Amino acid sequence: MGIFWTSAGKQIQIKLVHKSANVLHLSVENTKADEERRRMLLFVLGTLFCFSVCVLLFRLSTGHAVFLLPTFIFGYLYSNVIKSEQLVLVKDFALQCSTAYANGTVRNSLIPIEYIQDIIINEVFYNLKVIFVLQVLTKGNLFRRKPIITLLQHLKPGLSCLKLIFEEIHSVLEIEDC
């Protein structure tokens, strides 16, 4: 479908994997995921190298935490680089959201179609900026604690991309715009 930008300025690619009258499968891929992982790995290795040099040359024992904290932070960030997010909508069944991390982990969530009231584009404050997000308004007792679910929340596509995804989802669900 094309190459777009996230609200943070990262390049993403939108792919229409499958579309029929009852099924929509969209994939939003982080085109720079491998580059982000390499950069994080270099930070971790650089921090560990500086740590080992300081320990060997200066016999620092109290300064260990100064080097270990950034190592743990970059290690955490390294394992949480998002590779892609996917939406699979089956008209009379459910909406499945999948997040694939660059380390191979995949997290899925499923929203049954009878609990979906509407899918909207909403503007929200995020890191002192106003960004647009795709959200599912839910109904029923199952989602009483969390009545609004944000889709594509990790990559945060820009407005032009969200409009395209919004139109595709609404064409399958046959929801009329108000």
Protein backbone atom coordinates (compact mmCIF):
# COMPACT_ATOMS: atom_id res chain seq x y z
CA MET A 1 0.00 0.00 0.00
CA GLY A 2 2.91 2.31 0.54
CA ILE A 3 5.57 3.82 2.71
CA PHE A 4 4.51 6.21 5.46
CA TRP A 5 5.95 7.86 8.55
CA THR A 6 5.13 7.41 12.22
CA SER A 7 4.35 10.28 14.54
CA ALA A 8 7.95 9.96 15.80
CA GLY A 9 9.38 10.33 12.28
CA LYS A 10 10.28 6.67 11.66
CA GLN A 11 9.68 5.11 8.28
CA ILE A 12 7.06 2.34 8.13
CA GLN A 13 5.59 0.27 5.33
CA ILE A 14 1.91 -0.66 5.09
CA LYS A 15 1.06 -3.92 3.34
CA LEU A 16 -2.38 -5.17 2.45
CA VAL A 17 -1.71 -8.88 2.95
CA HIS A 18 -5.24 -10.07 2.17
CA LYS A 19 -8.59 -8.45 1.52
CA SER A 20 -11.90 -10.04 0.68
CA ALA A 21 -15.52 -9.29 1.45
CA ASN A 22 -15.21 -10.76 4.95
CA VAL A 23 -11.49 -10.66 5.81
CA LEU A 24 -8.92 -7.88 6.03
CA HIS A 25 -5.27 -8.53 6.91
CA LEU A 26 -3.04 -5.44 7.20
CA SER A 27 0.61 -5.35 8.18
CA VAL A 28 2.48 -2.26 9.43
CA GLU A 29 6.22 -2.94 9.30
CA ASN A 30 9.06 -0.98 10.86
CA THR A 31 11.51 -0.71 7.97
CA LYS A 32 14.35 0.35 10.28
CA ALA A 33 13.95 -2.41 12.92
CA ASP A 34 17.24 -4.12 12.09
CA GLU A 35 19.09 -0.81 12.11
CA GLU A 36 17.58 0.09 15.50
CA ARG A 37 18.65 -3.26 16.94
CA ARG A 38 22.20 -2.84 15.61
CA ARG A 39 22.42 0.63 17.13
CA MET A 40 21.18 -0.62 20.51
CA LEU A 41 23.62 -3.53 20.38
CA LEU A 42 26.50 -1.13 19.67
CA PHE A 43 25.48 0.98 22.68
CA VAL A 44 25.39 -2.10 24.91
CA LEU A 45 28.75 -3.36 23.67
CA GLY A 46 30.30 0.11 23.95
CA THR A 47 29.06 0.49 27.51
CA LEU A 48 30.36 -2.96 28.45
CA PHE A 49 33.73 -2.17 26.86
CA CYS A 50 34.02 1.10 28.82
CA PHE A 51 33.02 -0.78 31.95
CA SER A 52 35.68 -3.44 31.45
CA VAL A 53 38.38 -0.85 30.68
CA CYS A 54 37.54 1.11 33.83
CA VAL A 55 37.51 -2.02 35.98
CA LEU A 56 40.81 -3.31 34.62
CA LEU A 57 42.71 -0.03 34.50
CA PHE A 58 41.32 1.90 37.43
CA ARG A 59 40.07 -0.94 39.67
CA LEU A 60 36.74 0.81 40.05
CA SER A 61 34.37 -1.05 42.29
CA THR A 62 31.92 1.69 43.27
CA GLY A 63 31.49 2.89 39.70
CA HIS A 64 30.05 -0.42 38.53
CA ALA A 65 26.49 0.81 38.78
CA VAL A 66 27.30 3.75 36.51
CA PHE A 67 28.04 1.33 33.67
CA LEU A 68 25.61 -1.44 34.50
CA LEU A 69 22.52 0.76 34.53
CA PRO A 70 22.91 1.93 30.89
CA THR A 71 23.71 -1.64 29.90
CA PHE A 72 20.47 -2.90 31.40
CA ILE A 73 18.49 -0.03 29.88
CA PHE A 74 19.89 -0.58 26.38
CA GLY A 75 19.45 -4.34 26.80
CA TYR A 76 15.78 -3.78 27.61
CA LEU A 77 15.35 -1.43 24.66
CA TYR A 78 17.18 -3.92 22.40
CA SER A 79 14.66 -6.63 23.22
CA ASN A 80 11.68 -4.29 22.70
CA VAL A 81 12.33 -3.07 19.15
CA ILE A 82 9.06 -3.48 17.24
CA LYS A 83 9.37 -5.28 13.91
CA SER A 84 5.73 -5.15 12.81
CA GLU A 85 2.14 -4.83 13.90
CA GLN A 86 -0.69 -6.63 12.15
CA LEU A 87 -4.45 -6.30 12.11
CA VAL A 88 -6.62 -9.21 11.03
CA LEU A 89 -10.32 -8.45 10.83
CA VAL A 90 -12.80 -11.25 10.18
CA LYS A 91 -16.17 -9.60 9.61
CA ASP A 92 -18.48 -11.72 11.76
CA PHE A 93 -15.87 -13.08 14.17
CA ALA A 94 -13.18 -10.80 15.64
CA LEU A 95 -10.37 -8.28 15.28
CA GLN A 96 -6.91 -9.64 16.07
CA CYS A 97 -3.99 -7.32 16.79
CA SER A 98 -0.48 -8.82 16.67
CA THR A 99 2.78 -7.16 17.65
CA ALA A 100 6.01 -8.82 16.48
CA TYR A 101 9.23 -7.83 18.20
CA ALA A 102 12.61 -8.00 16.50
CA ASN A 103 13.76 -10.72 18.93
CA GLY A 104 11.00 -13.05 17.67
CA THR A 105 8.40 -12.54 20.40
CA VAL A 106 4.82 -12.08 19.20
CA ARG A 107 1.97 -10.73 21.33
CA ASN A 108 -1.62 -11.15 20.20
CA SER A 109 -4.89 -9.71 21.39
CA LEU A 110 -8.35 -10.58 20.15
CA ILE A 111 -11.48 -8.45 20.33
CA PRO A 112 -14.70 -10.34 19.50
CA ILE A 113 -16.75 -8.49 16.91
CA GLU A 114 -19.86 -8.36 19.12
CA TYR A 115 -17.93 -6.18 21.59
CA ILE A 116 -16.82 -3.64 18.98
CA GLN A 117 -19.01 -0.55 18.96
CA ASP A 118 -16.94 1.55 16.55
CA ILE A 119 -13.41 2.13 15.27
CA ILE A 120 -12.28 5.76 15.29
CA ILE A 121 -9.28 8.01 14.72
CA ASN A 122 -8.70 10.01 17.87
CA GLU A 123 -6.22 12.74 18.72
CA VAL A 124 -4.31 12.28 21.97
CA PHE A 125 -1.48 13.93 23.87
CA TYR A 126 1.70 11.84 23.80
CA ASN A 127 5.06 13.16 25.06
CA LEU A 128 3.79 16.76 24.96
CA LYS A 129 2.67 16.35 21.34
CA VAL A 130 -0.73 15.84 19.79
CA ILE A 131 -0.77 12.65 17.73
CA PHE A 132 -3.52 10.65 16.05
CA VAL A 133 -4.28 7.05 17.00
CA LEU A 134 -6.66 4.36 15.78
CA GLN A 135 -8.93 3.22 18.60
CA VAL A 136 -11.66 0.65 19.12
CA LEU A 137 -14.66 1.70 21.17
CA THR A 138 -15.90 -1.40 22.96
CA LYS A 139 -19.17 -2.29 24.61
CA GLY A 140 -20.36 -4.95 27.01
CA ASN A 141 -19.19 -6.33 30.34
CA LEU A 142 -16.02 -7.95 28.99
CA PHE A 143 -14.40 -4.57 28.32
CA ARG A 144 -15.86 -2.58 31.22
CA ARG A 145 -12.39 -1.85 32.66
CA LYS A 146 -10.90 -0.85 29.31
CA PRO A 147 -13.63 0.59 27.06
CA ILE A 148 -11.17 2.11 24.56
CA ILE A 149 -8.41 -0.01 23.00
CA THR A 150 -5.67 1.59 20.92
CA LEU A 151 -4.63 -0.26 17.76
CA LEU A 152 -1.11 0.00 16.36
CA GLN A 153 -0.03 1.57 19.63
CA HIS A 154 3.66 0.72 19.37
CA LEU A 155 4.53 2.07 15.92
CA LYS A 156 2.02 4.97 16.07
CA PRO A 157 1.47 5.59 12.32
CA GLY A 158 0.84 9.12 11.08
CA LEU A 159 -2.57 10.52 10.18
CA SER A 160 -2.40 9.77 6.43
CA CYS A 161 -1.63 6.12 7.17
CA LEU A 162 -4.37 5.92 9.81
CA LYS A 163 -6.94 7.32 7.36
CA LEU A 164 -6.06 4.60 4.86
CA ILE A 165 -6.32 1.84 7.49
CA PHE A 166 -9.54 3.37 8.85
CA GLU A 167 -11.18 3.32 5.41
CA GLU A 168 -10.14 -0.29 4.79
CA ILE A 169 -11.51 -1.46 8.15
CA HIS A 170 -14.77 0.43 7.69
CA SER A 171 -15.20 -0.98 4.18
CA VAL A 172 -15.09 -4.53 5.57
CA LEU A 173 -17.25 -3.77 8.62
CA GLU A 174 -19.62 -1.65 6.48
CA ILE A 175 -19.85 1.03 9.16
CA GLU A 176 -21.18 4.29 7.81
CA ASP A 177 -19.32 7.50 8.67
CA CYS A 178 -21.33 9.96 10.72
